[in-house]
mmCIF file of C-alpha atoms and ligand atoms in Angstrom:
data_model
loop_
_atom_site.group_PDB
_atom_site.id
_atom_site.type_symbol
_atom_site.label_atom_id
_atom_site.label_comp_id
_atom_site.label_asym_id
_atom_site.label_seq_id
_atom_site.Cartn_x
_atom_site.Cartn_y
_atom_site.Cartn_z
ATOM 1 C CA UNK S 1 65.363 113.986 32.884
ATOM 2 C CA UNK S 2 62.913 116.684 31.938
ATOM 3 C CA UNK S 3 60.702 118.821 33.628
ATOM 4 C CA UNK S 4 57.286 117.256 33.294
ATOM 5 C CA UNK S 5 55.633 121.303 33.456
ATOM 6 C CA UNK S 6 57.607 122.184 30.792
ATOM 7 C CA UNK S 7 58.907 119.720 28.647
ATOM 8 C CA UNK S 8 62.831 120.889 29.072
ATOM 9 C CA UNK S 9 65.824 119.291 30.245
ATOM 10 C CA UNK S 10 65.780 120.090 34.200
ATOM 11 C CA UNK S 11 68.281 122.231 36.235
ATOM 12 C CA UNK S 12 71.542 120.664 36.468
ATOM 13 C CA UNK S 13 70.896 118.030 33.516
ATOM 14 C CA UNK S 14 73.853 118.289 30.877
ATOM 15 C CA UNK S 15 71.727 120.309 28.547
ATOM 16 C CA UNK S 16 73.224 119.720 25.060
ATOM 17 C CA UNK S 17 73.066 121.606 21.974
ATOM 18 C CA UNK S 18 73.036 119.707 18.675
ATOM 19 C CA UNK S 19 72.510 121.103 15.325
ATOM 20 C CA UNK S 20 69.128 121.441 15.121
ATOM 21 C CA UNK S 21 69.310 123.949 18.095
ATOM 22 C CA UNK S 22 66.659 121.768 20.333
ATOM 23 C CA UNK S 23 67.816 121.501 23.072
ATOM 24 C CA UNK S 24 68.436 117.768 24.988
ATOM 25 C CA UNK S 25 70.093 115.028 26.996
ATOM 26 C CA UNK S 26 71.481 114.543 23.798
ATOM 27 C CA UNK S 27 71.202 112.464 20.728
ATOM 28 C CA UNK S 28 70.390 108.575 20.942
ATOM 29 C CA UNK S 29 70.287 106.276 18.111
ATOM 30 C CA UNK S 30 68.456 102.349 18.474
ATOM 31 C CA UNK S 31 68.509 99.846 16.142
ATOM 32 C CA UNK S 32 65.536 97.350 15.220
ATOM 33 C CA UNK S 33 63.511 100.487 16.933
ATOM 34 C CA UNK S 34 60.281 100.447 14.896
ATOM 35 C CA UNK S 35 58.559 97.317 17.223
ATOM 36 C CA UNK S 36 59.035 95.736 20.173
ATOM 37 C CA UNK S 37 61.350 96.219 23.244
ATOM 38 C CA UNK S 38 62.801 99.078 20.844
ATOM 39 C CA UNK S 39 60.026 100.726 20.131
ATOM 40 C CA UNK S 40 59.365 101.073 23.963
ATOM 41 C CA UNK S 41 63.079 102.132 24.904
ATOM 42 C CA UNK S 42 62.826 105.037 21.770
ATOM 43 C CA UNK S 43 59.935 106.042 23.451
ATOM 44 C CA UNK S 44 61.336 105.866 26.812
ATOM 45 C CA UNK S 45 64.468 107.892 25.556
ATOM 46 C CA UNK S 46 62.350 110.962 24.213
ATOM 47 C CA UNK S 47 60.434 110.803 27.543
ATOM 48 C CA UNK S 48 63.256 111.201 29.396
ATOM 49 C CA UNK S 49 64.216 114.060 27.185
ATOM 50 C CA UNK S 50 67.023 112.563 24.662
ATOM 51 C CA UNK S 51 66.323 113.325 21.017
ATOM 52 C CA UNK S 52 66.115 109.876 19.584
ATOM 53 C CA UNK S 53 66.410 108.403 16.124
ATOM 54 C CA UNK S 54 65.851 104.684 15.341
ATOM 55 C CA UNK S 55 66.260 102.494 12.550
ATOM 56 C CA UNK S 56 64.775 99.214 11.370
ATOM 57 C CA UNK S 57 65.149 96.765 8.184
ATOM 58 C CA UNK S 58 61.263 96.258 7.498
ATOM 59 C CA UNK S 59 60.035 99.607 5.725
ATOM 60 C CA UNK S 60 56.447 99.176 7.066
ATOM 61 C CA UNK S 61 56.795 99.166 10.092
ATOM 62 C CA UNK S 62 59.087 102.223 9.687
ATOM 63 C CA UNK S 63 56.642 104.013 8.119
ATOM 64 C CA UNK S 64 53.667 102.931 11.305
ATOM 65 C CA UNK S 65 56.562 104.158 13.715
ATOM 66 C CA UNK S 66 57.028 107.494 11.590
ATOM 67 C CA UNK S 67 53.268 107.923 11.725
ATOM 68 C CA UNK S 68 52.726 107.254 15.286
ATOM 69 C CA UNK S 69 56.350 109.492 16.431
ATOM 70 C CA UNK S 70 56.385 111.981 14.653
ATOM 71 C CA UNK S 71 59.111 113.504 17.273
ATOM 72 C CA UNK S 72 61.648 110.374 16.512
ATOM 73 C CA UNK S 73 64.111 110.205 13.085
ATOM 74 C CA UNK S 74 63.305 106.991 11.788
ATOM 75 C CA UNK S 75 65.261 105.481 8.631
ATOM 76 C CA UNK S 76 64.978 102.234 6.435
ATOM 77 C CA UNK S 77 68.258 100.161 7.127
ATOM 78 C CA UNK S 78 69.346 96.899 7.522
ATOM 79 C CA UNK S 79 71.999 96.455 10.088
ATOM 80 C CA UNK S 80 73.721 93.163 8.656
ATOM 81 C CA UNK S 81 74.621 95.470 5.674
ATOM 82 C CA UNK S 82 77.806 97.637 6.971
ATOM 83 C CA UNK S 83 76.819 100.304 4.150
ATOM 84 C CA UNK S 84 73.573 101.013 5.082
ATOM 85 C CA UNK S 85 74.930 101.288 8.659
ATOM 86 C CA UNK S 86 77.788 103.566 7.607
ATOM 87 C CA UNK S 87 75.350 105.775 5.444
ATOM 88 C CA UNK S 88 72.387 106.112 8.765
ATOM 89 C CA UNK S 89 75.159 107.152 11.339
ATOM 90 C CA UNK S 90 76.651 109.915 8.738
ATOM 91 C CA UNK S 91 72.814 110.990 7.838
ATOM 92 C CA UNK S 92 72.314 111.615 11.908
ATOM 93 C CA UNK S 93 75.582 112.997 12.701
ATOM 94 C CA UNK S 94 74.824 115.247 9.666
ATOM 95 C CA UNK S 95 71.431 116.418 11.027
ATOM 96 C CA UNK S 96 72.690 116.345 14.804
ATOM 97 C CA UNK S 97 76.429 116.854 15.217
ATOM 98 C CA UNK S 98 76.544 114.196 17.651
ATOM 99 C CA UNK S 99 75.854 110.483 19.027
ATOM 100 C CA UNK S 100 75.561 110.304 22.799
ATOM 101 C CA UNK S 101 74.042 106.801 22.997
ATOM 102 C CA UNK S 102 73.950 104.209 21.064
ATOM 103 C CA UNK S 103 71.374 100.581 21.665
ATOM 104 C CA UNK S 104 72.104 97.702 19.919
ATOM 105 C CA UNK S 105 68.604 96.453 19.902
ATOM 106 C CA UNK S 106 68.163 94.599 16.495
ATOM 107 C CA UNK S 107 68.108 91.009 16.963
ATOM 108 C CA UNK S 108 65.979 87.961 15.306
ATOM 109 C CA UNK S 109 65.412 84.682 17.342
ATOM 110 C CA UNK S 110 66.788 82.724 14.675
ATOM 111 C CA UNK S 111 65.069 78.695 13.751
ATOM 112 C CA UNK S 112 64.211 76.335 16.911
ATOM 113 C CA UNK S 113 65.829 73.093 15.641
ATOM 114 C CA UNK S 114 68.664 70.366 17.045
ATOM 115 C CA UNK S 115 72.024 71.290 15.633
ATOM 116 C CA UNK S 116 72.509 68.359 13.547
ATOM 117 C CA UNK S 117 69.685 69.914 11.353
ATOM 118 C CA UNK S 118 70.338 73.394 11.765
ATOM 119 C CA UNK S 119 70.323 75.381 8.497
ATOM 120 C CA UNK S 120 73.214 76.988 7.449
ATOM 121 C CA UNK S 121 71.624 80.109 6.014
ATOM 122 C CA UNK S 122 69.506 80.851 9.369
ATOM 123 C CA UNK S 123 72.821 80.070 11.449
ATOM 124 C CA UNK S 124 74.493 83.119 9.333
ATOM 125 C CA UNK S 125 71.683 85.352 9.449
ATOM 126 C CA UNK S 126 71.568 85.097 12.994
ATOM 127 C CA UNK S 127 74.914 85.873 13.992
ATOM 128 C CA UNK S 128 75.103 88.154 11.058
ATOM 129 C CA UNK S 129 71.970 90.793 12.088
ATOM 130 C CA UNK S 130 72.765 89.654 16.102
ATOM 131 C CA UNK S 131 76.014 90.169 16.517
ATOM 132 C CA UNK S 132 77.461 91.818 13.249
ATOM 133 C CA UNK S 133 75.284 94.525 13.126
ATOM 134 C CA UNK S 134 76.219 96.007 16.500
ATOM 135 C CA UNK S 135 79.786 95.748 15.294
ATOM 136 C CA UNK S 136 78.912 97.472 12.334
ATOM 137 C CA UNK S 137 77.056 100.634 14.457
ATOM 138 C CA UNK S 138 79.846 100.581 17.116
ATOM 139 C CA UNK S 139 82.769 100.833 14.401
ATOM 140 C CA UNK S 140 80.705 103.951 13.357
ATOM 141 C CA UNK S 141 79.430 105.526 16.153
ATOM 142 C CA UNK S 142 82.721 105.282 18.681
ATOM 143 C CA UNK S 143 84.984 108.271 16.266
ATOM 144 C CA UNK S 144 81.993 110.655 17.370
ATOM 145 C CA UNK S 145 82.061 109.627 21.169
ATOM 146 C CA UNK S 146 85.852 109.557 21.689
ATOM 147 C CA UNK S 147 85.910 113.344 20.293
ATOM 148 C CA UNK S 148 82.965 114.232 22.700
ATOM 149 C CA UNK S 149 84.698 112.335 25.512
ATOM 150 C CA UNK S 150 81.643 110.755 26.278
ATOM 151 C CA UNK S 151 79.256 108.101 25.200
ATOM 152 C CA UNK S 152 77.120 104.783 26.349
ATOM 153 C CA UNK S 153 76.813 101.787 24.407
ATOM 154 C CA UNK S 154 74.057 99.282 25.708
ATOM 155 C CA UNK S 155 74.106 95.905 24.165
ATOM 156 C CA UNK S 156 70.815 93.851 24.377
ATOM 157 C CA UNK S 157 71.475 90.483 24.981
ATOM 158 C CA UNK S 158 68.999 88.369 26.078
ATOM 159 C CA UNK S 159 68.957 85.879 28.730
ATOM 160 C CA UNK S 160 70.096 83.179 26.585
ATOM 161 C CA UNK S 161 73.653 84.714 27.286
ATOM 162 C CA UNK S 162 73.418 83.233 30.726
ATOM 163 C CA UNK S 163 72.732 79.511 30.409
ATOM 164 C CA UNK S 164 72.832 76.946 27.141
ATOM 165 C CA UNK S 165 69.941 77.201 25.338
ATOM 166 C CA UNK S 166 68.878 73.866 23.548
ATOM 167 C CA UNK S 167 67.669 73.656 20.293
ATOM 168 C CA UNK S 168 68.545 77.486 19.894
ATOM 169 C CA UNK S 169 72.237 77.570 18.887
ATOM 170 C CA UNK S 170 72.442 79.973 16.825
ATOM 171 C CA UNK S 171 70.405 82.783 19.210
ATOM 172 C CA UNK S 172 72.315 82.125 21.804
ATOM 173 C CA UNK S 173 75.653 81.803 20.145
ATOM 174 C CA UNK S 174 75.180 85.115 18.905
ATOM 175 C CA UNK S 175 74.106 86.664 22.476
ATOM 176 C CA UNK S 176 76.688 85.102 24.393
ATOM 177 C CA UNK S 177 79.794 86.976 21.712
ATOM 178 C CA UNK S 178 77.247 89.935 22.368
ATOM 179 C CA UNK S 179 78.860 89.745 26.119
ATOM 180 C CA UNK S 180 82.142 89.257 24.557
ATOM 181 C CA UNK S 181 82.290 92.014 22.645
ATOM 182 C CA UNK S 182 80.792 94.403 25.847
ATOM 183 C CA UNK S 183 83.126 93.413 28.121
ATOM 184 C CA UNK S 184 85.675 93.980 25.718
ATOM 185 C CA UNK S 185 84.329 97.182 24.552
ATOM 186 C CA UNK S 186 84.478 98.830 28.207
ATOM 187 C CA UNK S 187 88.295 97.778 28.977
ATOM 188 C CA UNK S 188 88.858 99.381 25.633
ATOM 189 C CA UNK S 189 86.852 102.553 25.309
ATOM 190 C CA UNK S 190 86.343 103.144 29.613
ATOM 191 C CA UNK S 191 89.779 105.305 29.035
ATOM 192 C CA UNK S 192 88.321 107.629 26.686
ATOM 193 C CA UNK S 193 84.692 108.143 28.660
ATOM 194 C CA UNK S 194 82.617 105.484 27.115
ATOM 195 C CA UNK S 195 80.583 103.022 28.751
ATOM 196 C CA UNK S 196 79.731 99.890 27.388
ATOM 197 C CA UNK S 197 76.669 97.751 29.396
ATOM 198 C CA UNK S 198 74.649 94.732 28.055
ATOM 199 C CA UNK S 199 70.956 94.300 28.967
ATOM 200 C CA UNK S 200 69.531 90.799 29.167
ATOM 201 C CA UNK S 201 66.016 90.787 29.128
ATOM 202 C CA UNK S 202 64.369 87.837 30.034
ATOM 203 C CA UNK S 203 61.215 86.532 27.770
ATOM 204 C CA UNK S 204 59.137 89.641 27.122
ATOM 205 C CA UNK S 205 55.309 89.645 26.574
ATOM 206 C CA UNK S 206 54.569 90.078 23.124
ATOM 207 C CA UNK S 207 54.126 88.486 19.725
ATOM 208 C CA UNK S 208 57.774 87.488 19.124
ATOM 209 C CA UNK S 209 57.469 85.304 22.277
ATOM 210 C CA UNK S 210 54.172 83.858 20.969
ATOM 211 C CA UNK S 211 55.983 83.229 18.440
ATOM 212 C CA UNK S 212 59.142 81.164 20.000
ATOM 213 C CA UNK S 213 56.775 79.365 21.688
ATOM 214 C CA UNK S 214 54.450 78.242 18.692
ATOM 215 C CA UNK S 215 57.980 77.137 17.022
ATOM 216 C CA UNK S 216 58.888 75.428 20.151
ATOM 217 C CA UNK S 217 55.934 73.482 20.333
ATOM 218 C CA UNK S 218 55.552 72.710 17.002
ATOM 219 C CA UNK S 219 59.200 71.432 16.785
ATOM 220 C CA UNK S 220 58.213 69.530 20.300
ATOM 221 C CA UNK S 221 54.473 68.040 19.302
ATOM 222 C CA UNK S 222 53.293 70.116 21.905
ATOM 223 C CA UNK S 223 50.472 72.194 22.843
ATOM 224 C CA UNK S 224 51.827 75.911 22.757
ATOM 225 C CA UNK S 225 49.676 76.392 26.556
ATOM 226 C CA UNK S 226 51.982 73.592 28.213
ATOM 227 C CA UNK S 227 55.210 75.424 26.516
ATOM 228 C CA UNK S 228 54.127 78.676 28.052
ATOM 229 C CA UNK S 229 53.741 77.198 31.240
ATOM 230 C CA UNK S 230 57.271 75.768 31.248
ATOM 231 C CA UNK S 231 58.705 78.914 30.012
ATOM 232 C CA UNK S 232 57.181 81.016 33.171
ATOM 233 C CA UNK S 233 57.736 77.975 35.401
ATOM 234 C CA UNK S 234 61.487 79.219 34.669
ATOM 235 C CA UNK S 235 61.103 82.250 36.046
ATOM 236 C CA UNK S 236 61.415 82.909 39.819
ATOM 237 C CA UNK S 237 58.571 85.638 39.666
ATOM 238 C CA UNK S 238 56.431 83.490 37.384
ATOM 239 C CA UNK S 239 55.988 85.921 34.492
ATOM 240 C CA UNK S 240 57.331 87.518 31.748
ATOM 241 C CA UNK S 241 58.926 91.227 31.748
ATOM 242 C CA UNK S 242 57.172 93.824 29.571
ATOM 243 C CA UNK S 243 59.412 95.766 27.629
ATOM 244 C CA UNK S 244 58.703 98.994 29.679
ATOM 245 C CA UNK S 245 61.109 97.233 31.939
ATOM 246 C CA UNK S 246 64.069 96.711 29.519
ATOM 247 C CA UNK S 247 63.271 100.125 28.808
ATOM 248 C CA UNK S 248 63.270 101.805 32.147
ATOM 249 C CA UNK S 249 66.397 99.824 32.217
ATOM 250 C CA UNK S 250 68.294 101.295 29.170
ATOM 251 C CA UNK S 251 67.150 104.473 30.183
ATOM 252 C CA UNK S 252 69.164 104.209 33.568
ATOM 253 C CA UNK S 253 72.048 103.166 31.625
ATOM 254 C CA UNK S 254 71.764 106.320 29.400
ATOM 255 C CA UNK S 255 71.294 108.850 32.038
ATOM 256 C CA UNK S 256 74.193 110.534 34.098
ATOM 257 C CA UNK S 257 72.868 108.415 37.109
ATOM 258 C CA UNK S 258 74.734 105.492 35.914
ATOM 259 C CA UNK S 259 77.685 107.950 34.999
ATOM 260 C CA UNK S 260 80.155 104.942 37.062
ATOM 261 C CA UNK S 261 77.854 101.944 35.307
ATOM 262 C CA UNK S 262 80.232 100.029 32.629
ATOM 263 C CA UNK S 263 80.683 96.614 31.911
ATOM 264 C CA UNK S 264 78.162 95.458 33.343
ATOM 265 C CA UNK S 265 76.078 92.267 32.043
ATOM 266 C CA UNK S 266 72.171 93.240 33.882
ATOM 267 C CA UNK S 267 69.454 91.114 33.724
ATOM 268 C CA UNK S 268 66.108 92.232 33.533
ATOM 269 C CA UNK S 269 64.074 89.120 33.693
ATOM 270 C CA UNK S 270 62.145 88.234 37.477
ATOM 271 C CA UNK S 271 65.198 85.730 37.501
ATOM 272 C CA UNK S 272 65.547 83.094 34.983
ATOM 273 C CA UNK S 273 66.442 80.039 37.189
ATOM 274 C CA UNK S 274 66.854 77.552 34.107
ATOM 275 C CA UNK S 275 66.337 78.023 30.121
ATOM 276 C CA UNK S 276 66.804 74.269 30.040
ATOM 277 C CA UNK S 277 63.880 72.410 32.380
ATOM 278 C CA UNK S 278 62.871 69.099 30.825
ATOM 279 C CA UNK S 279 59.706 69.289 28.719
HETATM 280 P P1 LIG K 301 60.868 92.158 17.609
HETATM 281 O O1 LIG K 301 60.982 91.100 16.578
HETATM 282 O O2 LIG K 301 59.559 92.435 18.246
HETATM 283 O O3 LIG K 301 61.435 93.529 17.047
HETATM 284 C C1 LIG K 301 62.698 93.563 16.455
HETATM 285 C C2 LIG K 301 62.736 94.684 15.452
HETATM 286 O O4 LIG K 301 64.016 94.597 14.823
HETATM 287 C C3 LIG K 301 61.672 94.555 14.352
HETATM 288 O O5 LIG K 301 61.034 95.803 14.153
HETATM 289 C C4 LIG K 301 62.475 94.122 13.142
HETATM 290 O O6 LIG K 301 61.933 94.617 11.908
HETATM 291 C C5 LIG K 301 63.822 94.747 13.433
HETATM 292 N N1 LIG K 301 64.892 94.063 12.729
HETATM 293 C C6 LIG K 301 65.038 92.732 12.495
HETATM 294 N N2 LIG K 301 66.126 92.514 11.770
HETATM 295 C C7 LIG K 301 66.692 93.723 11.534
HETATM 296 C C8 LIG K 301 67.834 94.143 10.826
HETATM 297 N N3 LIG K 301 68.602 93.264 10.165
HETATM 298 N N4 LIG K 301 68.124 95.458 10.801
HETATM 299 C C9 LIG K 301 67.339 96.360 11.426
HETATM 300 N N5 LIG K 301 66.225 96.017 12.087
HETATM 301 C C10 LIG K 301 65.909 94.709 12.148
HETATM 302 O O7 LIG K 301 61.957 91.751 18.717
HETATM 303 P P2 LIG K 301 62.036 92.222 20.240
HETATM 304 O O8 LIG K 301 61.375 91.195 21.067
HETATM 305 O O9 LIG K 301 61.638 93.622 20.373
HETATM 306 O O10 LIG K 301 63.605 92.028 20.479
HETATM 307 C C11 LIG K 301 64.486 93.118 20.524
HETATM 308 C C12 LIG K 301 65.831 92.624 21.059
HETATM 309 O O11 LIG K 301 65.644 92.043 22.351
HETATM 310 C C13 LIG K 301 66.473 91.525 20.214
HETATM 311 O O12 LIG K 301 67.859 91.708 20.166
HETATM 312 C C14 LIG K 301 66.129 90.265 20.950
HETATM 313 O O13 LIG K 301 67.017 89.207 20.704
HETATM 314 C C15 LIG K 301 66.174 90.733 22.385
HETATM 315 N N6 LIG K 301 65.397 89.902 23.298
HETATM 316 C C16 LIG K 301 64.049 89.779 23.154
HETATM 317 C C17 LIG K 301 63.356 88.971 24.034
HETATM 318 C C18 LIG K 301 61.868 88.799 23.934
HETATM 319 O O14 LIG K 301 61.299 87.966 24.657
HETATM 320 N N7 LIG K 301 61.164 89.545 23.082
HETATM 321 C C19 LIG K 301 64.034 88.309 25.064
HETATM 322 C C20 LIG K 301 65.402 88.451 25.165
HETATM 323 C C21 LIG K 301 66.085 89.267 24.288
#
């Protein structure tokens, strides 16, 4: 946490050097950071006093987020493409020294669509940016934390890791191995300081969830309204989370307050009672 007078890590916080000398909490990297829940947790992270870098496969909005954060390292990459991964963690533990935390945010919704017409290329993509892409930034990332002693990994999943999800196969295919590979992560990495979480937000206000929605109905023959209301009929507290919430939620499982948090599957969502109510 930092001290809201004067900006600086406060008394008792592990204050942490890195190589630029500044100090911090530490050094946090997000993926698919440039929009969206991501944008929100990177923002949430510098808050809170972390330095923060994020990276993101569309270069526009990379260059908005540079404008607009001028205090966060932002960097064209593609997480589905191990390379670029490889060549973003070495470019931040060259400018840093160090990865403290590490989000797995990046994720695309994939098509809407019964499985017998699913297509093959969007059922690859999606497990490929979903679920490959944090294996990608973990296989880089964990050599730095094991020498430190110390890391967190937090997963985003989404709540489609909790029930079946009809017509969404591939999305939720790719969320439920994304609680495989936490759970797995913390029995393996818990004995050398590392903890591994997964956050599953619930659906979060914004244009991506317009966006389901308008696919949903359209694949339905439905108004997009009556969609809406079945999606937040769903919920037990009848609306969607803002992504402040996943944020203030990441940033728990950062901080030294969760120090004993691992493994841990935490939905952030007013309570999804059903993805799967007749329409
Ligand atoms: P978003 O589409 O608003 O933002 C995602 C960001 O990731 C975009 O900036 C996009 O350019 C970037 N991105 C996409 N593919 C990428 C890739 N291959 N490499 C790097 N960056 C890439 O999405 P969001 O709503 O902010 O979702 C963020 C995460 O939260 C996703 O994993 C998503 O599945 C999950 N989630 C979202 C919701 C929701 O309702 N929005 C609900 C549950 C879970």
């Amino acid at each position: 946490m930092v001290d809201i007078m004067s900006g600086k890590p406060t008394a008792g916080a592990d204050e942490r050097e890195d190589r630029t000398g500044q100090p911090s909490q530490g050094v946090a990297v997000i993926t698919g950071a440039a929009s969206g829940i991501g944008k929100a947790i990177a923002e949430k992270m510098l808050a809170d006093g972390w330095h923060v870098h994020i990276c993101d496969a569309n270069p526009q909005a990379v260059e908005a987020f540079n404008a607009a954060n001028p205090k966060i390292g932002a960097s064209h990459a593609d997480v589905s493409d191990p390379d670029q991964v490889a060549a973003l963690v070495a470019d931040v533990m060259a400018k840093h020294g160090r990865i403290d935390i590490l989000i797995n945010n990046a994720g695309i919704s994939g098509m809407t669509a019964p499985v017998e017409t699913f297509d093959q290329e969007d059922w690859r993509r999606t497990i490929d940016i979903n679920i490959n892409g944090s294996f990608y930034f973990v296989r880089e990332v964990v050599p730095a934390m094991k020498k430190a002693g110390k890391g967190a990994i937090i997963n985003i999943a989404s709540t489609a890791a909790l029930f079946g999800y009809p017509q969404r196969t591939a999305y939720a295919t790719s969320k439920w191995a994304m609680l495989g590979f936490t759970k797995t992560l913390a029995m393996e990495l818990g004995p050398q300081g590392i903890r591994v979480n997964a956050v599953c937000p619930g659906s979060v206000e914004g244009p991506r969830i317009d966006g389901v929605i308008q696919r949903d109905a359209a694949q339905r023959g439905r108004d997009a309204a009556d969609i809406r209301r079945v999606y937040e009929s769903q919920v037990s507290m009848r609306k969607f989370v803002r992504a402040e919430d996943i944020a203030n939620m990441c940033a728990f499982l950062a901080s030294d307050a969760a120090a004993m948090v691992s493994g841990q599957i935490i939905a952030v969502d007013g309570h999804t009672e059903s993805l799967s109510n007749p329409l």
